[in-house]
C-alpha cells in the first residue's frame, strides 16, 4: 500500500466527522442566503434546474477528486499537489492551482465575514423584539439602515473574523466536532419550521412554481451563474475540501461520503428556497431584491408567528453557526500551508491571515455605503476600465470579489483539480483511494472526473467569454 502517510495537522476520528466537517463547510451562507437571492435574480426555475445539473455532473465529481487528492497527499493543498505531481512524474507547477484556490478562499472569506456579521446584528435585533409584527417595508428599512452604517458593519465583521480565527487557531479537529453534531440537525429542524410557516402564507404554490418552473429563455443567463454557485455551495475549487480530505481516515469510503455531503447541501438550499419565496410573494417583495433578500424576508416571517422572537433569534444563531463552520474551512488551506512552510505556530499564522482577510473585507463593508459608487471592471461605451468612480454598470467591490471568485477562480481551480486527479494521478492510485467494489461504478465515476466535469466547466467558460 502506497498510502500510509498521516497529516501533521491532525486527523478526523472517523468518516462521520469528515461528513460533519465537509457538510459544515458546504452548508453555509451559500445555501441560506445566496441560493435564494440568486434564484430570484436569475428568474427562478431555469436557474434551479441548471444548478442541480451543475451540482451532480460537475460539482460532485470535482469534490470527489479533491477529497481523494487530499487524502493521498496528506499535506496542505499546495504541498499535496506538489508532492503528488512529482510522484507522478509531472511538473511541480501543478501546485499553483492550489495556490490560486487558497487565495480565492481568502477572498471569499473577506466578504463572507461581512455577511455573517449581518446575522450577528440580526441575532441582537431579533432577540430584543425589534421585529415584532414588522411589515415587509419595515424589514426592508431595517436592513437598509444596517448596511448604510459602516461602523456597525465593521464591528460585526471584526467579531466574526475573530470567531473564525479562534477556532482555527485552536485546531479544527478539537473544537468543532461537538458543536457541529448538535447544530447541523437543529438548523434543519428550524428550516422545516420556517417551511411550515411559509405554507401558511397562502403563497406556497406560487413560491414553489417560481423555484421549479422551467423557463427555456433564461437558461443561458442562469447557467453561468449556476455553475459558479455550484462550486461555491459545495466549497469546491479552493482546496477547502481537499484539506479536509487530508485529515480523513484511510479506510473510509470516499464515494458514498461525498454523495451524502452533496445531497445534504442541496436539500438545505432547496428547503431554504421553498421557505423564503412564499414569504417574498406574500409580503409583496421583489424576488430579485439581491443580497438583502433573506434579511428582509425572515424578519417578516418571524415577526408574525407565535414564538417568532425566540425562533427567529435561534435561526440567526444557526445561520451564524453555518457560516462559521464554512468560514473556518476557507482559512484552513492557507493556515496549513503556511504552518508547513514557515514552521511558525498555528496561532501566529492564523492571526496574520485573518487580519489580511479583515482588511480586504473592509472593501465589502464600504461597498454598501460610502464606497457604493466605486466601480470595478467597467465595460462602457469608451471601453474597459478597471476602476471608475460612479460609472453606470460595473461592479462595486463586493460584487467584483464575488464575481472573480465564483465565476472565474473556483471553476478554474475545480477544473485543475479534476484534470489532476483524472489525468496526472495514475489510474491505479485513484482506484486505490476510491476503493469501489464495483469496477463498473469506478469506471463511470472516473469518466465523470476525467471527461464530464472538465468539459462542463470549459463549456461554461467559453459561454461566459463569448457573452
Ligand atoms: N460552501 C460555503 C457556502 O455555501 C461557502 C464556501 C466556499 C466554503 C468555498 C468554503 C470554500 O456557504
CSV table of C-alpha atoms and ligand atoms in Angstrom, one decimal:
chain,number,residue,atom,x,y,z
A,1,UNK,CA,0.0,0.0,0.0
A,2,UNK,CA,1.4,3.3,-1.0
A,3,UNK,CA,-0.6,5.4,1.3
A,4,UNK,CA,0.3,5.2,4.9
A,5,UNK,CA,1.0,8.9,5.3
A,6,UNK,CA,-0.5,10.9,8.1
A,7,UNK,CA,-1.1,14.7,8.3
A,8,UNK,CA,1.0,16.7,10.7
A,9,UNK,CA,-2.1,18.8,11.5
A,10,UNK,CA,-4.3,16.0,12.8
A,11,UNK,CA,-6.9,13.5,11.7
A,12,UNK,CA,-10.7,13.1,11.9
A,13,UNK,CA,-11.8,10.4,14.3
A,14,UNK,CA,-14.0,8.7,11.7
A,15,UNK,CA,-15.6,9.1,8.4
A,16,UNK,CA,-18.6,10.7,10.2
A,17,UNK,CA,-16.5,13.5,11.4
A,18,UNK,CA,-15.4,14.1,7.9
A,19,UNK,CA,-19.0,14.2,6.8
A,20,UNK,CA,-19.8,16.7,9.5
A,21,UNK,CA,-16.8,18.8,8.7
A,22,UNK,CA,-17.4,18.8,4.9
A,23,UNK,CA,-21.1,19.3,5.4
A,24,UNK,CA,-20.3,22.1,7.8
A,25,UNK,CA,-18.1,23.6,5.1
A,26,UNK,CA,-20.6,23.2,2.3
A,27,UNK,CA,-23.8,24.3,4.1
A,28,UNK,CA,-23.5,27.9,4.8
A,29,UNK,CA,-24.5,31.3,3.6
A,30,UNK,CA,-24.3,29.9,0.1
A,31,UNK,CA,-27.4,27.8,0.8
A,32,UNK,CA,-29.5,30.0,3.0
A,33,UNK,CA,-28.5,33.5,1.8
A,34,UNK,CA,-27.0,33.3,-1.7
A,35,UNK,CA,-29.0,30.5,-3.3
A,36,UNK,CA,-32.4,32.1,-2.7
A,37,UNK,CA,-31.3,35.5,-3.8
A,38,UNK,CA,-29.5,34.3,-6.9
A,39,UNK,CA,-32.6,32.2,-7.8
A,40,UNK,CA,-34.6,35.4,-7.5
A,41,UNK,CA,-32.2,37.4,-9.7
A,42,UNK,CA,-32.0,34.8,-12.4
A,43,UNK,CA,-35.7,34.2,-12.7
A,44,UNK,CA,-36.3,31.1,-10.7
A,45,UNK,CA,-36.7,27.7,-12.3
A,46,UNK,CA,-34.2,28.0,-15.1
A,47,UNK,CA,-31.5,28.7,-12.5
A,48,UNK,CA,-32.5,26.0,-10.1
A,49,UNK,CA,-32.5,23.4,-12.9
A,50,UNK,CA,-29.1,24.4,-14.1
A,51,UNK,CA,-27.8,24.5,-10.6
A,52,UNK,CA,-28.9,20.9,-10.0
A,53,UNK,CA,-27.3,19.7,-13.2
A,54,UNK,CA,-24.1,21.5,-12.3
A,55,UNK,CA,-24.0,20.0,-8.8
A,56,UNK,CA,-24.4,16.5,-10.0
A,57,UNK,CA,-22.5,16.5,-13.2
A,58,UNK,CA,-19.6,18.8,-12.3
A,59,UNK,CA,-19.6,19.7,-8.6
A,60,UNK,CA,-19.7,16.3,-7.1
A,61,UNK,CA,-17.1,14.7,-9.3
A,62,UNK,CA,-14.7,17.5,-8.5
A,63,UNK,CA,-15.5,17.2,-4.8
A,64,UNK,CA,-14.6,13.5,-5.1
A,65,UNK,CA,-11.4,14.5,-6.9
A,66,UNK,CA,-10.4,17.0,-4.3
A,67,UNK,CA,-11.1,14.5,-1.4
A,68,UNK,CA,-9.0,11.8,-2.9
A,69,UNK,CA,-6.1,14.1,-3.8
A,70,UNK,CA,-6.2,15.4,-0.3
A,71,UNK,CA,-6.2,12.1,1.4
A,72,UNK,CA,-3.5,10.7,-0.8
A,73,UNK,CA,-1.2,13.7,-0.2
A,74,UNK,CA,-1.9,14.3,3.5
A,75,UNK,CA,-0.5,17.9,3.4
A,76,UNK,CA,-1.9,21.3,2.7
A,77,UNK,CA,-3.3,21.5,-0.8
A,78,UNK,CA,-0.3,23.4,-2.2
A,79,UNK,CA,2.2,20.8,-0.9
A,80,UNK,CA,0.0,17.9,-1.6
A,81,UNK,CA,-0.3,18.9,-5.3
A,82,UNK,CA,3.4,19.5,-5.5
A,83,UNK,CA,4.3,16.1,-3.9
A,84,UNK,CA,1.8,14.1,-5.9
A,85,UNK,CA,2.8,15.8,-9.1
A,86,UNK,CA,6.4,14.9,-8.6
A,87,UNK,CA,5.5,11.4,-7.6
A,88,UNK,CA,3.5,11.0,-10.8
A,89,UNK,CA,6.3,12.4,-12.9
A,90,UNK,CA,4.5,15.7,-13.7
A,91,UNK,CA,5.5,19.3,-13.1
A,92,UNK,CA,5.5,20.6,-9.6
A,93,UNK,CA,3.9,23.7,-11.0
A,94,UNK,CA,0.6,22.0,-10.5
A,95,UNK,CA,0.8,23.4,-7.0
A,96,UNK,CA,-0.1,26.8,-8.5
A,97,UNK,CA,-3.7,25.6,-8.9
A,98,UNK,CA,-3.9,25.0,-5.2
A,99,UNK,CA,-2.2,28.4,-4.6
A,100,UNK,CA,-4.8,30.1,-6.6
A,101,UNK,CA,-7.5,28.2,-4.8
A,102,UNK,CA,-6.1,29.2,-1.5
A,103,UNK,CA,-6.1,32.9,-2.4
A,104,UNK,CA,-9.7,32.5,-3.7
A,105,UNK,CA,-10.7,31.1,-0.4
A,106,UNK,CA,-9.2,34.0,1.5
A,107,UNK,CA,-11.0,36.4,-0.9
A,108,UNK,CA,-14.3,34.6,-0.2
A,109,UNK,CA,-13.7,34.8,3.5
A,110,UNK,CA,-13.3,38.6,3.3
A,111,UNK,CA,-16.9,39.2,2.1
A,112,UNK,CA,-18.3,36.1,3.8
A,113,UNK,CA,-17.3,37.6,7.2
A,114,UNK,CA,-19.2,40.8,6.5
A,115,UNK,CA,-22.4,39.0,5.6
A,116,UNK,CA,-22.1,36.6,8.5
A,117,UNK,CA,-21.7,39.8,10.5
A,118,UNK,CA,-25.2,40.8,9.4
A,119,UNK,CA,-26.6,37.7,11.1
A,120,UNK,CA,-24.8,38.7,14.3
A,121,UNK,CA,-26.6,42.0,14.1
A,122,UNK,CA,-29.9,40.2,13.4
A,123,UNK,CA,-29.5,38.0,16.4
A,124,UNK,CA,-29.5,41.1,18.5
A,125,UNK,CA,-32.4,42.9,16.9
A,126,UNK,CA,-34.5,39.7,16.7
A,127,UNK,CA,-33.7,38.9,20.3
A,128,UNK,CA,-34.7,42.3,21.5
A,129,UNK,CA,-38.1,42.0,19.8
A,130,UNK,CA,-37.4,44.8,17.3
A,131,UNK,CA,-39.2,42.9,14.5
A,132,UNK,CA,-42.4,42.0,16.4
A,133,UNK,CA,-45.2,42.5,13.9
A,134,UNK,CA,-43.0,44.0,11.3
A,135,UNK,CA,-44.2,44.6,7.7
A,136,UNK,CA,-42.1,43.9,4.6
A,137,UNK,CA,-41.5,47.6,4.3
A,138,UNK,CA,-40.3,47.9,7.8
A,139,UNK,CA,-38.0,45.0,7.5
A,140,UNK,CA,-36.5,46.5,4.3
A,141,UNK,CA,-35.9,49.7,6.0
A,142,UNK,CA,-34.2,48.0,8.9
A,143,UNK,CA,-31.8,46.2,6.5
A,144,UNK,CA,-31.1,49.4,4.7
A,145,UNK,CA,-30.2,51.1,7.9
A,146,UNK,CA,-27.8,48.3,8.8
A,147,UNK,CA,-25.9,48.3,5.5
A,148,UNK,CA,-25.8,52.1,5.4
A,149,UNK,CA,-23.8,52.2,8.6
A,150,UNK,CA,-20.1,51.3,8.1
A,151,UNK,CA,-19.3,51.4,11.8
A,152,UNK,CA,-22.0,48.8,12.7
A,153,UNK,CA,-20.9,46.6,9.8
A,154,UNK,CA,-17.2,46.9,10.8
A,155,UNK,CA,-18.0,45.9,14.3
A,156,UNK,CA,-19.8,42.7,13.3
A,157,UNK,CA,-17.3,41.9,10.6
A,158,UNK,CA,-14.5,42.2,13.1
A,159,UNK,CA,-16.2,40.0,15.6
A,160,UNK,CA,-16.9,37.3,13.1
A,161,UNK,CA,-13.3,37.3,11.9
A,162,UNK,CA,-12.2,36.8,15.4
A,163,UNK,CA,-14.6,33.9,15.9
A,164,UNK,CA,-13.2,32.2,12.8
A,165,UNK,CA,-9.6,32.8,13.7
A,166,UNK,CA,-10.3,31.5,17.2
A,167,UNK,CA,-11.4,28.0,16.1
A,168,UNK,CA,-8.7,27.7,13.5
A,169,UNK,CA,-6.0,28.8,16.0
A,170,UNK,CA,-7.2,26.1,18.4
A,171,UNK,CA,-7.1,23.4,15.7
A,172,UNK,CA,-10.1,22.3,13.8
A,173,UNK,CA,-10.2,18.7,15.0
A,174,UNK,CA,-10.5,19.5,18.7
A,175,UNK,CA,-13.1,22.3,18.9
A,176,UNK,CA,-15.6,21.7,16.2
A,177,UNK,CA,-17.0,18.2,16.3
A,178,UNK,CA,-19.3,18.5,19.2
A,179,UNK,CA,-21.0,21.7,18.3
A,180,UNK,CA,-21.4,20.5,14.7
A,181,UNK,CA,-23.2,17.4,15.9
A,182,UNK,CA,-25.9,19.4,17.6
A,183,UNK,CA,-26.1,22.5,15.4
A,184,UNK,CA,-26.4,21.0,11.9
A,185,UNK,CA,-29.5,18.9,12.8
A,186,UNK,CA,-31.0,21.8,14.6
A,187,UNK,CA,-30.5,24.0,11.6
A,188,UNK,CA,-32.5,21.5,9.6
A,189,UNK,CA,-35.3,21.4,12.1
A,190,UNK,CA,-35.6,25.2,12.1
A,191,UNK,CA,-35.6,25.3,8.4
A,192,UNK,CA,-38.6,22.9,8.4
A,193,UNK,CA,-40.4,25.2,10.9
A,194,UNK,CA,-39.8,28.1,8.6
A,195,UNK,CA,-41.1,26.0,5.7
A,196,UNK,CA,-44.2,25.2,7.8
A,197,UNK,CA,-44.8,28.9,8.3
A,198,UNK,CA,-44.3,29.7,4.6
A,199,UNK,CA,-47.1,27.1,3.9
A,200,UNK,CA,-49.5,29.2,5.9
A,201,UNK,CA,-48.8,32.4,3.9
A,202,UNK,CA,-51.2,31.2,1.2
A,203,UNK,CA,-48.5,31.7,-1.4
A,204,UNK,CA,-46.7,28.4,-1.1
A,205,UNK,CA,-47.6,27.2,-4.5
A,206,UNK,CA,-46.5,30.5,-6.1
A,207,UNK,CA,-43.1,30.1,-4.4
A,208,UNK,CA,-42.9,26.5,-5.4
A,209,UNK,CA,-43.7,27.4,-9.0
A,210,UNK,CA,-41.2,30.1,-9.1
A,211,UNK,CA,-38.5,27.7,-8.0
A,212,UNK,CA,-39.3,24.8,-10.2
A,213,UNK,CA,-40.9,26.4,-13.2
A,214,UNK,CA,-38.6,25.9,-16.2
A,215,UNK,CA,-38.2,28.9,-18.5
A,216,UNK,CA,-36.2,28.0,-21.5
A,217,UNK,CA,-35.5,31.6,-22.5
A,218,UNK,CA,-33.5,32.2,-19.3
A,219,UNK,CA,-31.3,29.1,-19.4
A,220,UNK,CA,-28.2,30.7,-20.7
A,221,UNK,CA,-28.4,33.5,-18.3
A,222,UNK,CA,-28.8,31.1,-15.4
A,223,UNK,CA,-26.3,28.5,-16.4
A,224,UNK,CA,-23.2,30.7,-16.0
A,225,UNK,CA,-24.3,31.8,-12.5
A,226,UNK,CA,-25.4,28.3,-11.6
A,227,UNK,CA,-22.1,26.8,-12.4
A,228,UNK,CA,-20.3,29.3,-10.3
A,229,UNK,CA,-22.7,28.8,-7.5
A,230,UNK,CA,-22.5,25.0,-7.6
A,231,UNK,CA,-18.8,25.4,-6.9
A,232,UNK,CA,-19.4,27.9,-4.2
A,233,UNK,CA,-22.1,26.0,-2.4
A,234,UNK,CA,-20.1,22.7,-2.4
A,235,UNK,CA,-16.9,24.6,-1.3
A,236,UNK,CA,-15.0,23.1,-4.2
A,237,UNK,CA,-12.3,24.6,-6.3
A,238,UNK,CA,-10.4,26.2,-3.5
A,239,UNK,CA,-8.8,23.3,-1.6
A,240,UNK,CA,-11.1,23.5,1.4
A,241,UNK,CA,-12.5,20.0,0.8
A,242,UNK,CA,-9.0,18.9,-0.2
A,243,UNK,CA,-7.5,19.9,3.1
A,244,UNK,CA,-10.4,18.2,5.0
A,245,UNK,CA,-9.8,15.2,2.9
A,246,UNK,CA,-6.2,15.1,4.1
A,247,UNK,CA,-7.5,14.5,7.6
A,248,UNK,CA,-9.7,11.7,6.5
A,249,UNK,CA,-9.2,8.1,7.8
A,250,UNK,CA,-7.5,5.8,5.4
A,251,UNK,CA,-10.2,3.2,5.0
A,252,UNK,CA,-13.3,5.5,4.8
A,253,UNK,CA,-15.2,5.2,1.6
A,254,UNK,CA,-15.0,8.5,-0.3
A,255,UNK,CA,-17.8,7.9,-2.8
A,256,UNK,CA,-20.7,7.5,-0.5
A,257,UNK,CA,-19.4,10.1,1.8
A,258,UNK,CA,-19.3,12.8,-0.9
A,259,UNK,CA,-22.7,11.8,-2.1
A,260,UNK,CA,-24.1,12.3,1.4
A,261,UNK,CA,-22.5,15.8,1.7
A,262,UNK,CA,-23.8,16.8,-1.8
A,263,UNK,CA,-27.3,15.7,-1.1
A,264,UNK,CA,-27.4,17.4,2.3
A,265,UNK,CA,-26.2,20.6,0.8
A,266,UNK,CA,-28.7,20.5,-2.0
A,267,UNK,CA,-31.6,19.7,0.4
A,268,UNK,CA,-30.7,22.7,2.7
A,269,UNK,CA,-30.6,25.1,-0.3
A,270,UNK,CA,-33.9,23.9,-1.8
A,271,UNK,CA,-35.6,24.0,1.6
A,272,UNK,CA,-34.4,27.5,2.2
A,273,UNK,CA,-35.7,28.5,-1.2
A,274,UNK,CA,-39.1,26.9,-0.6
A,275,UNK,CA,-39.3,28.6,2.8
A,276,UNK,CA,-38.3,32.0,1.6
A,277,UNK,CA,-40.1,32.6,-1.7
A,278,UNK,CA,-43.7,32.2,-0.4
A,279,UNK,CA,-42.9,34.9,2.2
A,280,UNK,CA,-41.5,37.1,-0.6
A,281,UNK,CA,-44.7,36.8,-2.5
A,282,UNK,CA,-47.0,37.1,0.5
A,283,UNK,CA,-45.2,40.3,1.5
A,284,UNK,CA,-45.3,41.8,-2.0
A,285,UNK,CA,-41.5,41.8,-2.1
A,286,UNK,CA,-39.3,41.6,-5.2
A,287,UNK,CA,-37.7,38.1,-5.7
A,288,UNK,CA,-34.9,39.9,-7.5
A,289,UNK,CA,-34.1,42.0,-4.4
A,290,UNK,CA,-30.5,40.8,-4.4
A,291,UNK,CA,-28.3,40.2,-1.3
A,292,UNK,CA,-30.8,41.6,1.1
A,293,UNK,CA,-33.5,39.0,0.3
A,294,UNK,CA,-33.0,36.7,3.3
A,295,UNK,CA,-32.5,39.6,5.7
A,296,UNK,CA,-35.8,41.2,4.7
A,297,UNK,CA,-38.0,38.1,4.4
A,298,UNK,CA,-37.1,36.3,7.5
A,299,UNK,CA,-37.9,39.1,10.0
A,300,UNK,CA,-41.3,39.3,8.3
A,301,UNK,CA,-41.9,35.6,8.9
A,302,UNK,CA,-40.6,35.5,12.4
A,303,UNK,CA,-42.1,38.9,13.3
A,304,UNK,CA,-45.6,37.4,12.6
A,305,UNK,CA,-45.7,34.0,14.1
A,306,UNK,CA,-46.1,32.6,17.6
A,307,UNK,CA,-42.8,32.4,19.4
A,308,UNK,CA,-41.3,34.2,16.5
A,309,UNK,CA,-38.9,36.1,18.6
A,310,UNK,CA,-37.3,33.0,20.1
A,311,UNK,CA,-37.3,31.0,16.9
A,312,UNK,CA,-36.1,33.9,14.8
A,313,UNK,CA,-33.2,34.5,17.2
A,314,UNK,CA,-32.3,30.9,17.2
A,315,UNK,CA,-32.5,30.8,13.5
A,316,UNK,CA,-30.0,33.6,13.1
A,317,UNK,CA,-27.7,31.9,15.6
A,318,UNK,CA,-27.8,28.9,13.4
A,319,UNK,CA,-27.1,30.9,10.3
A,320,UNK,CA,-24.2,32.2,12.2
A,321,UNK,CA,-23.0,28.7,13.0
A,322,UNK,CA,-23.5,27.5,9.4
A,323,UNK,CA,-21.4,30.5,8.3
A,324,UNK,CA,-18.8,29.8,10.9
A,325,UNK,CA,-18.3,26.2,10.0
A,326,UNK,CA,-17.8,27.3,6.4
A,327,UNK,CA,-15.5,30.2,7.1
A,328,UNK,CA,-13.0,28.0,9.0
A,329,UNK,CA,-12.7,25.8,6.0
A,330,UNK,CA,-11.8,28.8,3.9
A,331,UNK,CA,-8.9,29.7,6.2
A,332,UNK,CA,-7.6,26.2,6.8
A,333,UNK,CA,-5.9,25.5,3.5
A,334,UNK,CA,-3.8,28.7,3.8
A,335,UNK,CA,-3.1,28.1,7.5
A,336,UNK,CA,-2.0,24.5,6.9
A,337,UNK,CA,0.3,25.7,4.1
A,338,UNK,CA,1.9,28.5,6.0
A,339,UNK,CA,2.5,26.3,9.0
A,340,UNK,CA,4.2,23.7,6.9
A,341,UNK,CA,6.2,26.3,5.1
A,342,UNK,CA,7.2,28.7,7.8
A,343,UNK,CA,7.3,26.3,10.7
A,344,UNK,CA,5.7,29.1,12.7
A,345,UNK,CA,2.9,28.5,15.2
A,346,UNK,CA,-0.7,28.0,14.1
A,347,UNK,CA,-1.8,30.9,16.2
A,348,UNK,CA,0.6,33.3,14.6
A,349,UNK,CA,-0.1,32.2,11.1
A,350,UNK,CA,-3.9,32.4,11.7
A,351,UNK,CA,-3.7,35.9,13.2
A,352,UNK,CA,-1.8,37.2,10.2
A,353,UNK,CA,-4.1,35.6,7.6
A,354,UNK,CA,-7.3,36.6,9.5
A,355,UNK,CA,-6.0,40.2,9.6
A,356,UNK,CA,-5.3,40.2,5.9
A,357,UNK,CA,-8.9,39.0,5.2
A,358,UNK,CA,-10.3,41.5,7.6
A,359,UNK,CA,-8.6,44.3,5.7
A,360,UNK,CA,-9.9,43.1,2.3
A,361,UNK,CA,-13.3,42.7,3.9
A,362,UNK,CA,-13.4,46.4,4.7
A,363,UNK,CA,-13.8,46.9,0.9
A,364,UNK,CA,-17.1,44.9,1.1
A,365,UNK,CA,-18.2,46.9,4.2
A,366,UNK,CA,-17.8,50.1,2.2
A,367,UNK,CA,-19.5,48.6,-0.9
A,368,UNK,CA,-22.8,49.0,0.8
A,369,UNK,CA,-22.5,52.7,1.8
A,370,UNK,CA,-19.6,55.2,1.3
A,371,UNK,CA,-18.0,53.2,-1.5
A,372,UNK,CA,-21.1,52.1,-3.3
A,373,UNK,CA,-20.1,54.2,-6.3
A,374,UNK,CA,-16.6,52.8,-6.6
A,375,UNK,CA,-17.0,50.5,-9.6
A,376,UNK,CA,-14.6,47.9,-10.9
A,377,UNK,CA,-14.5,46.0,-14.2
A,378,UNK,CA,-16.5,48.6,-16.0
A,379,UNK,CA,-17.4,48.0,-19.7
A,380,UNK,CA,-18.7,51.2,-21.1
A,381,UNK,CA,-19.0,52.9,-24.5
A,382,UNK,CA,-15.5,54.2,-24.3
A,383,UNK,CA,-14.0,50.8,-23.5
A,384,UNK,CA,-13.0,48.8,-20.5
A,385,UNK,CA,-12.0,50.5,-17.2
A,386,UNK,CA,-10.6,48.6,-14.2
A,387,UNK,CA,-11.8,51.3,-11.9
A,388,UNK,CA,-14.2,54.2,-12.3
A,389,UNK,CA,-16.0,56.2,-9.6
A,390,UNK,CA,-19.7,56.4,-10.2
A,391,UNK,CA,-19.8,54.6,-13.5
A,392,UNK,CA,-23.0,53.2,-14.9
A,393,UNK,CA,-22.9,49.5,-14.7
A,394,UNK,CA,-19.7,47.9,-13.5
A,395,UNK,CA,-19.4,46.2,-10.1
A,396,UNK,CA,-18.8,47.5,-6.7
A,397,UNK,CA,-16.1,45.9,-4.6
A,398,UNK,CA,-18.3,43.2,-3.1
A,399,UNK,CA,-19.7,42.3,-6.5
A,400,UNK,CA,-16.2,42.2,-8.0
A,401,UNK,CA,-14.8,39.8,-5.4
A,402,UNK,CA,-17.9,37.7,-5.7
A,403,UNK,CA,-17.6,37.6,-9.5
A,404,UNK,CA,-13.9,37.0,-9.6
A,405,UNK,CA,-14.1,34.1,-7.1
A,406,UNK,CA,-17.4,32.3,-8.1
A,407,UNK,CA,-17.3,32.9,-11.8
A,408,UNK,CA,-13.6,32.6,-12.5
A,409,UNK,CA,-11.3,31.3,-9.7
A,410,UNK,CA,-13.5,28.5,-8.4
A,411,UNK,CA,-14.3,26.9,-11.8
A,412,UNK,CA,-10.6,27.2,-12.8
A,413,UNK,CA,-9.5,25.6,-9.6
A,414,UNK,CA,-12.1,22.9,-9.9
A,415,UNK,CA,-11.1,22.2,-13.5
A,416,UNK,CA,-7.4,21.9,-12.5
A,417,UNK,CA,-8.2,19.5,-9.6
A,418,UNK,CA,-10.4,17.3,-11.8
A,419,UNK,CA,-7.7,17.2,-14.5
A,420,UNK,CA,-5.1,16.5,-11.9
A,421,UNK,CA,-7.0,13.6,-10.4
A,422,UNK,CA,-8.1,12.3,-13.8
A,423,UNK,CA,-5.0,12.7,-16.0
A,424,UNK,CA,-2.0,13.3,-13.8
A,425,UNK,CA,-2.5,10.8,-11.0
A,426,UNK,CA,-2.2,7.2,-12.0
A,427,UNK,CA,-5.4,5.3,-12.6
A,428,UNK,CA,-4.3,2.8,-10.0
A,429,UNK,CA,-3.8,5.5,-7.4
A,430,UNK,CA,-7.3,6.8,-8.0
A,431,UNK,CA,-8.8,3.3,-7.9
A,432,UNK,CA,-7.0,2.6,-4.6
A,433,UNK,CA,-8.3,5.8,-3.0
A,434,UNK,CA,-11.9,5.4,-4.2
A,435,UNK,CA,-11.8,1.6,-3.3
A,436,UNK,CA,-15.1,1.0,-5.0
A,437,UNK,CA,-16.4,-2.6,-5.1
A,438,UNK,CA,-17.9,-2.4,-8.5
A,439,UNK,CA,-15.5,-1.9,-11.4
A,440,UNK,CA,-18.4,-0.6,-13.5
A,441,UNK,CA,-19.1,2.1,-11.0
A,442,UNK,CA,-15.5,3.0,-10.7
A,443,UNK,CA,-15.2,3.4,-14.5
A,444,UNK,CA,-18.3,5.6,-14.5
A,445,UNK,CA,-17.1,7.9,-11.7
A,446,UNK,CA,-13.6,8.0,-13.2
A,447,UNK,CA,-15.1,9.1,-16.5
A,448,UNK,CA,-17.0,11.9,-14.8
A,449,UNK,CA,-13.8,13.1,-13.2
A,450,UNK,CA,-11.7,12.9,-16.4
A,451,UNK,CA,-14.2,14.0,-19.0
A,452,UNK,CA,-17.6,15.2,-18.0
A,453,UNK,CA,-16.6,17.6,-15.3
A,454,UNK,CA,-13.8,19.3,-17.1
A,455,UNK,CA,-15.8,19.6,-20.3
A,456,UNK,CA,-18.7,21.0,-18.3
A,457,UNK,CA,-16.5,23.7,-16.8
A,458,UNK,CA,-15.0,24.5,-20.2
A,459,UNK,CA,-18.3,24.9,-21.9
A,460,UNK,CA,-19.5,27.3,-19.3
A,461,UNK,CA,-16.3,29.3,-19.6
A,462,UNK,CA,-16.5,29.6,-23.3
A,463,UNK,CA,-20.1,30.7,-23.0
A,464,UNK,CA,-19.1,33.3,-20.4
A,465,UNK,CA,-16.3,34.7,-22.6
A,466,UNK,CA,-18.5,34.9,-25.7
A,467,UNK,CA,-21.3,36.6,-23.9
B,1,LIG,N1,-19.9,26.4,0.7
B,1,LIG,C1,-20.0,27.5,1.5
B,1,LIG,C2,-21.4,28.0,1.5
B,1,LIG,O1,-22.2,27.6,0.7
B,1,LIG,C3,-19.0,28.6,1.0
B,1,LIG,C4,-17.6,28.1,0.9
B,1,LIG,C5,-16.9,28.4,-0.3
B,1,LIG,C6,-16.9,27.5,1.9
B,1,LIG,C7,-15.6,28.0,-0.5
B,1,LIG,C8,-15.6,27.1,1.7
B,1,LIG,C9,-15.0,27.3,0.5
B,1,LIG,O2,-21.7,28.9,2.2
